[in-house]
Coordinates of C-alpha atoms in Angstrom, one line a residue:
Chain A
M1 CA -98.3 -16.2 -167.6
T2 CA -100.2 -16.6 -170.9
D3 CA -97.0 -16.1 -172.9
I4 CA -95.3 -19.3 -171.7
Q5 CA -94.2 -21.7 -174.5
I6 CA -91.7 -23.9 -172.8
I7 CA -91.8 -25.5 -169.4
A8 CA -88.6 -27.0 -168.2
F9 CA -88.6 -29.4 -165.3
D10 CA -85.7 -30.1 -163.1
A11 CA -85.3 -33.9 -162.7
D12 CA -83.7 -35.2 -159.5
D13 CA -86.0 -34.5 -156.5
T14 CA -88.5 -32.6 -158.7
L15 CA -89.8 -35.5 -160.9
W16 CA -88.4 -38.4 -158.9
V17 CA -86.7 -39.1 -155.5
N18 CA -82.9 -38.8 -155.7
E19 CA -81.2 -37.1 -152.8
P20 CA -82.3 -39.8 -150.3
F21 CA -80.4 -42.4 -152.4
F22 CA -77.2 -40.3 -152.1
L23 CA -77.9 -40.2 -148.4
E24 CA -78.4 -44.0 -148.2
T25 CA -75.1 -44.4 -150.1
E26 CA -73.3 -41.9 -147.9
N27 CA -74.6 -43.9 -144.8
A28 CA -73.1 -47.1 -146.3
F29 CA -69.9 -45.2 -147.0
C30 CA -69.7 -43.9 -143.4
D31 CA -70.4 -47.5 -142.1
M32 CA -67.3 -48.7 -144.0
L33 CA -65.1 -46.1 -142.5
E34 CA -66.5 -45.9 -138.9
D35 CA -63.3 -47.4 -137.5
F36 CA -61.4 -44.4 -138.7
L37 CA -63.7 -41.4 -138.0
P38 CA -67.2 -40.6 -136.6
Y39 CA -70.0 -40.3 -139.1
H40 CA -70.4 -36.5 -139.1
S41 CA -66.6 -36.1 -139.8
I42 CA -66.7 -38.5 -142.7
S43 CA -69.7 -36.7 -144.2
R44 CA -67.9 -33.4 -143.9
E45 CA -64.7 -34.7 -145.4
L46 CA -66.6 -36.3 -148.3
L47 CA -68.6 -33.0 -149.0
T48 CA -65.3 -31.1 -148.9
I49 CA -63.8 -33.5 -151.5
E50 CA -67.0 -33.5 -153.6
I51 CA -67.1 -29.7 -153.9
K52 CA -63.3 -29.4 -154.6
N53 CA -63.8 -32.0 -157.4
L54 CA -66.9 -30.3 -158.9
K55 CA -64.5 -28.5 -161.3
H56 CA -63.0 -31.8 -162.4
Y57 CA -66.0 -34.1 -162.4
G58 CA -69.1 -31.9 -162.5
Y59 CA -72.4 -33.3 -161.1
G60 CA -73.7 -36.8 -161.2
V61 CA -73.1 -40.2 -159.8
K62 CA -69.7 -40.9 -161.5
G63 CA -68.1 -37.9 -160.0
Y64 CA -69.6 -38.9 -156.7
I65 CA -68.2 -42.3 -156.8
L66 CA -64.7 -41.0 -157.7
S67 CA -65.0 -38.5 -154.7
M68 CA -66.0 -41.3 -152.4
I69 CA -62.9 -43.3 -153.5
E70 CA -60.7 -40.3 -152.9
A71 CA -62.3 -39.5 -149.6
A72 CA -62.0 -43.1 -148.3
I73 CA -58.2 -43.1 -149.1
T74 CA -57.7 -39.6 -147.5
I75 CA -59.8 -40.2 -144.5
T76 CA -58.1 -43.3 -143.5
D77 CA -54.7 -42.1 -144.4
R78 CA -54.3 -45.0 -146.8
R79 CA -54.9 -47.6 -144.2
I80 CA -57.8 -49.3 -146.0
G81 CA -57.3 -52.1 -148.6
V82 CA -58.7 -52.2 -152.1
E83 CA -61.6 -54.3 -150.9
T84 CA -63.1 -51.1 -149.5
I85 CA -62.6 -49.5 -153.0
E86 CA -64.4 -52.4 -154.6
R87 CA -67.3 -52.0 -152.3
I88 CA -67.5 -48.3 -153.2
L89 CA -67.5 -49.2 -156.8
A90 CA -70.4 -51.6 -156.1
L91 CA -72.3 -48.9 -154.2
G92 CA -71.9 -46.7 -157.2
K93 CA -73.3 -49.2 -159.7
Q94 CA -76.1 -49.9 -157.3
M95 CA -77.0 -46.1 -157.4
L96 CA -76.9 -46.0 -161.2
D97 CA -79.2 -49.1 -161.3
K98 CA -81.8 -47.9 -158.7
D99 CA -85.5 -48.1 -159.5
I100 CA -87.3 -44.8 -160.1
E101 CA -89.7 -43.5 -157.5
L102 CA -91.9 -40.8 -158.9
I103 CA -92.9 -37.8 -156.7
D104 CA -96.6 -37.6 -156.0
G105 CA -98.5 -35.7 -158.6
V106 CA -95.8 -35.6 -161.3
E107 CA -97.5 -37.7 -163.8
D108 CA -100.9 -35.9 -163.6
V109 CA -99.2 -32.6 -164.0
L110 CA -97.2 -33.7 -167.1
E111 CA -100.2 -35.3 -168.6
A112 CA -102.3 -32.1 -168.2
L113 CA -99.6 -29.9 -169.7
H114 CA -98.4 -32.2 -172.5
G115 CA -99.5 -31.0 -176.0
K116 CA -100.2 -27.5 -174.6
Y117 CA -96.6 -26.5 -173.9
R118 CA -93.3 -27.9 -175.1
L119 CA -92.0 -29.7 -172.0
V120 CA -88.3 -30.3 -171.5
M121 CA -86.3 -31.9 -168.8
A122 CA -83.4 -29.7 -167.7
T123 CA -80.8 -31.2 -165.5
K124 CA -77.1 -31.0 -164.7
G125 CA -76.6 -34.7 -164.1
D126 CA -75.0 -37.1 -166.6
L127 CA -76.9 -37.6 -169.8
L128 CA -76.7 -41.3 -169.8
D129 CA -77.8 -41.5 -166.3
Q130 CA -80.7 -39.1 -166.6
E131 CA -81.9 -40.7 -170.0
R132 CA -82.0 -44.0 -168.3
K133 CA -83.9 -42.6 -165.4
L134 CA -86.3 -40.9 -167.7
N135 CA -86.9 -44.1 -169.7
K136 CA -87.3 -46.1 -166.5
S137 CA -89.8 -43.5 -165.1
G138 CA -92.2 -43.9 -167.9
L139 CA -92.4 -40.1 -168.3
A140 CA -90.3 -39.9 -171.5
K141 CA -93.4 -39.7 -173.7
Y142 CA -94.3 -36.2 -172.1
F143 CA -91.0 -34.6 -172.9
H144 CA -89.8 -33.1 -176.1
H145 CA -86.2 -33.6 -175.1
I146 CA -83.6 -33.4 -172.3
E147 CA -81.4 -30.4 -171.9
I148 CA -78.1 -31.2 -170.0
V149 CA -76.4 -28.1 -168.6
S150 CA -73.1 -28.2 -166.9
E151 CA -74.1 -25.6 -164.4
K152 CA -77.5 -24.0 -163.6
Q153 CA -76.4 -20.4 -163.5
E154 CA -77.4 -17.4 -165.5
P155 CA -75.2 -17.8 -168.5
E156 CA -76.3 -21.4 -169.0
Y157 CA -79.9 -20.5 -168.8
R158 CA -79.4 -17.7 -171.3
K159 CA -77.8 -20.1 -173.7
L160 CA -80.7 -22.5 -173.1
V161 CA -83.3 -20.0 -173.9
K162 CA -81.4 -18.9 -176.9
H163 CA -81.0 -22.5 -178.0
L164 CA -84.8 -23.0 -177.6
D165 CA -85.4 -20.0 -179.8
I166 CA -87.7 -18.3 -177.3
Q167 CA -87.6 -15.1 -175.2
P168 CA -86.8 -15.6 -171.5
E169 CA -90.4 -14.5 -170.6
Q170 CA -91.7 -17.4 -172.5
F171 CA -89.7 -19.8 -170.3
L172 CA -90.8 -21.4 -167.1
M173 CA -88.6 -23.5 -164.9
V174 CA -90.1 -25.8 -162.2
G175 CA -87.6 -27.3 -159.7
N176 CA -86.8 -27.9 -156.1
S177 CA -83.7 -25.9 -155.8
L178 CA -84.0 -22.1 -155.3
K179 CA -80.3 -21.7 -156.1
S180 CA -80.2 -23.7 -159.3
D181 CA -83.8 -23.8 -160.7
I182 CA -85.3 -20.6 -159.7
L183 CA -83.1 -17.6 -158.9
P184 CA -80.9 -17.6 -162.1
V185 CA -84.1 -18.0 -164.2
L186 CA -85.9 -15.0 -162.6
N187 CA -82.7 -13.1 -163.1
I188 CA -82.6 -13.6 -166.8
G189 CA -86.3 -12.6 -167.1
G190 CA -87.9 -16.1 -167.0
H191 CA -90.5 -17.7 -164.7
G192 CA -89.8 -19.9 -161.7
F193 CA -92.0 -22.2 -159.7
H194 CA -90.3 -23.6 -156.7
V195 CA -91.5 -27.0 -155.3
P196 CA -89.4 -27.8 -152.3
F197 CA -88.3 -31.4 -151.7
H198 CA -87.9 -32.5 -148.1
T199 CA -84.2 -33.1 -148.4
T200 CA -81.9 -30.7 -150.2
W201 CA -78.2 -31.3 -150.8
E202 CA -76.0 -29.1 -148.5
H203 CA -74.3 -27.4 -151.5
E204 CA -77.8 -26.4 -153.0
K205 CA -79.2 -24.7 -149.9
V206 CA -79.8 -21.0 -150.0
E207 CA -81.8 -18.8 -147.6
A208 CA -84.1 -16.7 -149.6
H209 CA -87.3 -14.8 -149.4
I210 CA -88.3 -14.1 -152.9
E211 CA -90.7 -11.4 -154.0
H212 CA -91.0 -11.3 -157.8
D213 CA -93.8 -11.3 -160.3
N214 CA -92.6 -14.3 -162.1
F215 CA -92.1 -16.4 -159.0
R216 CA -94.5 -18.8 -157.5
Q217 CA -93.8 -20.8 -154.2
L218 CA -95.7 -24.1 -154.4
T219 CA -95.9 -26.8 -151.8
S220 CA -96.7 -29.7 -154.3
I221 CA -96.1 -30.0 -158.0
R222 CA -99.8 -30.4 -158.4
E223 CA -100.2 -26.6 -157.8
V224 CA -98.4 -25.9 -161.2
L225 CA -101.8 -26.5 -162.7
D226 CA -103.3 -23.6 -160.5
Y227 CA -101.3 -21.2 -162.6
I228 CA -100.6 -22.9 -165.9
N229 CA -103.2 -24.9 -167.7
Chain B
M1 CA -75.8 -30.6 -201.0
T2 CA -77.4 -27.2 -201.4
D3 CA -80.1 -28.0 -198.9
I4 CA -77.8 -28.4 -195.8
Q5 CA -78.7 -26.2 -192.9
I6 CA -77.0 -27.7 -190.0
I7 CA -73.5 -29.1 -189.9
A8 CA -72.6 -31.2 -186.9
F9 CA -69.0 -31.9 -185.9
D10 CA -67.8 -34.7 -183.9
A11 CA -65.4 -33.3 -181.2
D12 CA -62.8 -35.8 -180.0
D13 CA -60.3 -36.7 -182.8
T14 CA -62.2 -34.7 -185.3
L15 CA -61.7 -31.1 -183.9
W16 CA -58.9 -31.9 -181.4
V17 CA -56.6 -34.7 -180.6
N18 CA -58.1 -37.1 -177.9
E19 CA -57.4 -40.8 -178.4
P20 CA -53.6 -40.4 -178.0
F21 CA -54.2 -39.1 -174.6
F22 CA -56.2 -42.1 -173.7
L23 CA -53.3 -44.3 -175.1
E24 CA -50.8 -42.2 -173.1
T25 CA -52.9 -42.8 -169.9
E26 CA -53.2 -46.5 -170.8
N27 CA -49.5 -46.8 -171.1
A28 CA -49.0 -45.2 -167.7
F29 CA -51.6 -47.6 -166.4
C30 CA -49.8 -50.6 -167.9
D31 CA -46.6 -49.4 -166.3
M32 CA -48.1 -49.5 -162.9
L33 CA -49.3 -53.0 -163.3
E34 CA -46.4 -54.6 -165.2
D35 CA -45.4 -56.7 -162.3
F36 CA -48.6 -58.5 -162.5
L37 CA -49.3 -58.9 -166.2
P38 CA -47.7 -58.1 -169.6
Y39 CA -48.8 -54.9 -171.4
H40 CA -51.1 -56.5 -174.0
S41 CA -53.0 -58.5 -171.4
I42 CA -53.5 -55.5 -169.3
S43 CA -54.9 -53.5 -172.3
R44 CA -57.2 -56.4 -173.1
E45 CA -58.5 -56.7 -169.6
L46 CA -59.1 -53.0 -169.3
L47 CA -60.9 -52.9 -172.7
T48 CA -63.2 -55.8 -171.5
I49 CA -64.0 -54.0 -168.3
E50 CA -64.6 -50.7 -170.2
I51 CA -67.1 -52.2 -172.6
K52 CA -68.8 -54.1 -169.8
N53 CA -69.1 -50.9 -168.0
L54 CA -70.5 -48.7 -170.8
K55 CA -74.0 -49.6 -169.8
H56 CA -73.3 -48.2 -166.3
Y57 CA -70.9 -45.3 -167.0
G58 CA -71.3 -44.4 -170.7
Y59 CA -68.5 -42.7 -172.5
G60 CA -66.1 -40.1 -171.3
V61 CA -63.1 -39.8 -168.9
K62 CA -65.0 -40.4 -165.6
G63 CA -66.2 -43.8 -166.6
Y64 CA -62.8 -44.5 -168.0
I65 CA -61.1 -43.7 -164.6
L66 CA -63.6 -45.9 -162.8
S67 CA -62.9 -48.8 -165.2
M68 CA -59.2 -48.3 -164.7
I69 CA -59.7 -48.6 -161.0
E70 CA -61.9 -51.7 -161.3
A71 CA -59.3 -53.3 -163.8
A72 CA -56.4 -52.6 -161.6
I73 CA -58.1 -54.4 -158.6
T74 CA -59.2 -57.3 -160.8
I75 CA -56.0 -57.7 -162.7
T76 CA -53.8 -57.9 -159.6
D77 CA -56.3 -60.1 -157.8
R78 CA -56.5 -57.4 -155.2
R79 CA -52.8 -57.4 -154.5
I80 CA -52.2 -53.6 -155.1
G81 CA -52.5 -51.0 -152.3
V82 CA -54.6 -47.9 -152.4
E83 CA -51.5 -45.9 -153.5
T84 CA -52.1 -47.4 -156.9
I85 CA -55.7 -46.2 -156.8
E86 CA -54.5 -42.7 -155.8
R87 CA -52.2 -42.7 -158.8
I88 CA -55.1 -43.7 -161.1
L89 CA -57.2 -40.9 -159.8
A90 CA -54.3 -38.5 -160.5
L91 CA -54.0 -39.8 -164.0
G92 CA -57.7 -39.2 -164.5
K93 CA -57.6 -35.6 -163.3
Q94 CA -54.5 -35.0 -165.6
M95 CA -56.5 -36.2 -168.6
L96 CA -59.3 -33.9 -167.6
D97 CA -56.9 -31.0 -167.4
K98 CA -55.1 -31.6 -170.7
D99 CA -54.4 -28.8 -173.0
I100 CA -56.3 -28.8 -176.3
E101 CA -54.4 -29.6 -179.5
L102 CA -56.5 -28.6 -182.5
I103 CA -56.3 -30.8 -185.6
D104 CA -54.8 -29.1 -188.6
G105 CA -57.3 -27.1 -190.7
V106 CA -60.2 -27.2 -188.2
E107 CA -60.3 -23.5 -187.4
D108 CA -60.1 -22.5 -191.1
V109 CA -63.0 -24.7 -192.0
L110 CA -65.1 -23.5 -189.0
E111 CA -64.3 -19.8 -189.8
A112 CA -65.4 -20.4 -193.5
L113 CA -68.7 -22.1 -192.6
H114 CA -69.6 -20.0 -189.6
G115 CA -72.6 -17.6 -190.5
K116 CA -73.5 -19.6 -193.5
Y117 CA -74.6 -22.8 -191.7
R118 CA -75.7 -23.5 -188.1
L119 CA -72.7 -25.4 -186.7
V120 CA -73.2 -27.6 -183.7
M121 CA -70.8 -29.9 -181.9
A122 CA -72.3 -33.5 -181.4
T123 CA -70.5 -35.7 -179.0
K124 CA -71.1 -38.5 -176.6
G125 CA -68.7 -37.5 -173.9
D126 CA -69.4 -35.8 -170.6
L127 CA -71.0 -32.4 -171.2
L128 CA -68.7 -30.7 -168.6
D129 CA -65.6 -32.1 -170.0
Q130 CA -66.6 -31.3 -173.6
E131 CA -67.7 -27.8 -172.7
R132 CA -64.3 -27.2 -171.0
K133 CA -62.5 -28.5 -174.1
L134 CA -64.6 -26.3 -176.3
N135 CA -63.9 -23.3 -174.2
K136 CA -60.1 -24.0 -174.1
S137 CA -59.9 -24.7 -177.7
G138 CA -61.0 -21.1 -178.7
L139 CA -63.6 -22.7 -181.1
A140 CA -66.7 -21.9 -179.0
K141 CA -67.5 -18.9 -181.0
Y142 CA -68.1 -20.9 -184.1
F143 CA -70.7 -23.2 -182.6
H144 CA -74.4 -22.5 -182.0
H145 CA -74.5 -25.1 -179.2
I146 CA -73.3 -28.5 -178.1
E147 CA -75.4 -31.6 -178.5
I148 CA -74.6 -34.4 -176.0
V149 CA -75.9 -37.7 -177.1
S150 CA -75.7 -40.9 -175.0
E151 CA -75.1 -43.0 -178.0
K152 CA -74.5 -42.2 -181.7
Q153 CA -76.9 -44.6 -183.3
E154 CA -79.9 -44.1 -185.5
P155 CA -82.5 -43.5 -182.8
E156 CA -80.3 -40.8 -181.2
Y157 CA -79.7 -39.0 -184.6
R158 CA -83.4 -39.2 -185.4
K159 CA -84.0 -37.5 -182.1
L160 CA -81.4 -35.0 -182.7
V161 CA -82.7 -34.1 -186.2
K162 CA -86.1 -33.7 -184.7
H163 CA -84.9 -31.6 -181.9
L164 CA -83.1 -29.3 -184.4
D165 CA -86.3 -28.9 -186.3
I166 CA -84.9 -29.9 -189.7
Q167 CA -85.3 -32.8 -192.1
P168 CA -82.6 -35.5 -192.1
E169 CA -81.4 -34.3 -195.6
Q170 CA -80.6 -30.9 -194.2
F171 CA -78.3 -32.4 -191.7
L172 CA -74.5 -33.1 -192.3
M173 CA -72.3 -34.9 -189.8
V174 CA -68.5 -34.6 -190.0
G175 CA -66.5 -37.0 -187.9
N176 CA -63.7 -39.5 -187.7
S177 CA -65.8 -42.6 -186.8
L178 CA -67.6 -44.4 -189.6
K179 CA -69.5 -46.4 -187.0
S180 CA -70.6 -43.6 -184.9
D181 CA -70.5 -40.4 -187.0
I182 CA -71.3 -41.6 -190.5
L183 CA -73.2 -44.8 -191.0
P184 CA -76.1 -44.1 -188.7
V185 CA -76.6 -40.6 -190.2
L186 CA -76.5 -42.0 -193.8
N187 CA -79.1 -44.6 -192.7
I188 CA -81.6 -42.0 -191.4
G189 CA -81.2 -39.9 -194.7
G190 CA -78.6 -37.4 -193.6
H191 CA -75.2 -36.6 -195.1
G192 CA -71.9 -37.9 -193.7
F193 CA -68.3 -36.7 -194.3
H194 CA -65.7 -39.0 -192.9
V195 CA -62.3 -37.6 -191.9
P196 CA -60.2 -40.4 -190.5
F197 CA -57.9 -39.8 -187.6
H198 CA -54.7 -41.8 -187.4
T199 CA -55.7 -43.6 -184.2
T200 CA -59.2 -45.0 -183.7
W201 CA -60.4 -46.6 -180.5
E202 CA -60.7 -50.4 -180.9
H203 CA -64.4 -50.3 -179.9
E204 CA -65.1 -47.8 -182.8
K205 CA -63.4 -49.7 -185.6
V206 CA -65.6 -50.9 -188.5
E207 CA -64.5 -52.2 -191.8
A208 CA -66.6 -50.6 -194.5
H209 CA -66.5 -49.6 -198.0
I210 CA -69.2 -47.1 -198.5
E211 CA -71.0 -46.1 -201.7
H212 CA -73.7 -43.6 -200.9
D213 CA -74.8 -40.3 -202.6
N214 CA -74.6 -38.5 -199.3
F215 CA -71.2 -39.8 -198.3
R216 CA -67.9 -38.2 -198.8
Q217 CA -64.5 -39.8 -197.9
L218 CA -62.1 -37.0 -197.0
T219 CA -58.4 -37.2 -196.0
S220 CA -58.4 -33.9 -194.2
I221 CA -61.1 -31.8 -192.7
R222 CA -60.0 -28.9 -195.0
E223 CA -61.7 -30.8 -197.9
V224 CA -65.1 -30.2 -196.3
L225 CA -64.8 -26.8 -198.2
D226 CA -64.6 -28.6 -201.4
Y227 CA -68.1 -29.7 -201.1
I228 CA -69.7 -27.2 -198.8
N229 CA -69.0 -23.4 -198.9

């Protein structure tokens, strides 16, 4: 591990709490539509529409709001009024304006690594949204820059490593998603430290038991310092 | 100009046609609402809401769609039905799926500069959307990478130049917006070549007569090669 030059951190649910806010919003959304369908069916319909729309909208809150609007219209067979759409727009702006809740240990780890490694934030959200969160979080000073990727798959990580002018084995990714943050990085020859978050988005779930020299399974982000310091 | 190492190109309305598609969409939007307000008032209301929402949504098609939805509800005082919202969602997806129309001369210029300078695309749109356009355009092979910035103002250009590991005087920006592509770059010590596009978004318009050693006013992107080759 002595070769590592750049450590990339996933943002949502790795540095700060995110998924619970989506769930909170989803609950409010289900409340609005409960006259039309039971909760679990609304959730399922919304997820279907979100995934169908990823190719149009990508990841992030704005695409999520658009999918909620589409889902509300579809689920109710157009029987809602535009007041409901207004409430969804308001829910979306609330999400975008949320305060940041750092995950325990994050700041200590960044402070310890800062200056020894080049730290970047690597995320597939909206740049504006992620920049705002980074500024609000007080963590901006630890990061060299933000890398926004449209997908977290092997081609994008290859491009990222090339763009950072390093070799894959000099790259470490720390994140909560095995599918997005860890597996593709291991596959291109990088290092991956997995720090699970208690809630993981359905679409990000993979079942995996990983045995790999460049892989570490952690239970808290603090344990990054057990391997890298 | 012999020191230039990296040439950044704005994307929308510099490499390919964009603003006319927004205008086309806006016309379709005004058509939907013409029973409620005259065209110019709808346009003005939409622009007001778009600008108010920039701090929430940033630039790009998704934020534009959300602002159209909000404007449709506001303008009509909630008297439209959700069918109109569905049509706006469809307009948005159409915009995201548009074919790319390259601006004359772009490919020749990129081909001539490719390999001599590091070429990047610098844009404030959505990454997913801009990546898709770049891939569709057939121009991806000329660019080292895409830089997405949340705003095109001096702090963001300073960050960009730092991130590219060059000095400002080694940086040239080519673009159609004096306000976003040229003035802030000149102000931080970089070079700016302005190639006007026939339509410029209201919010991007500035009146300026620029006298600056690092500035060139072009009439076609082909003229880049008169100064840099």
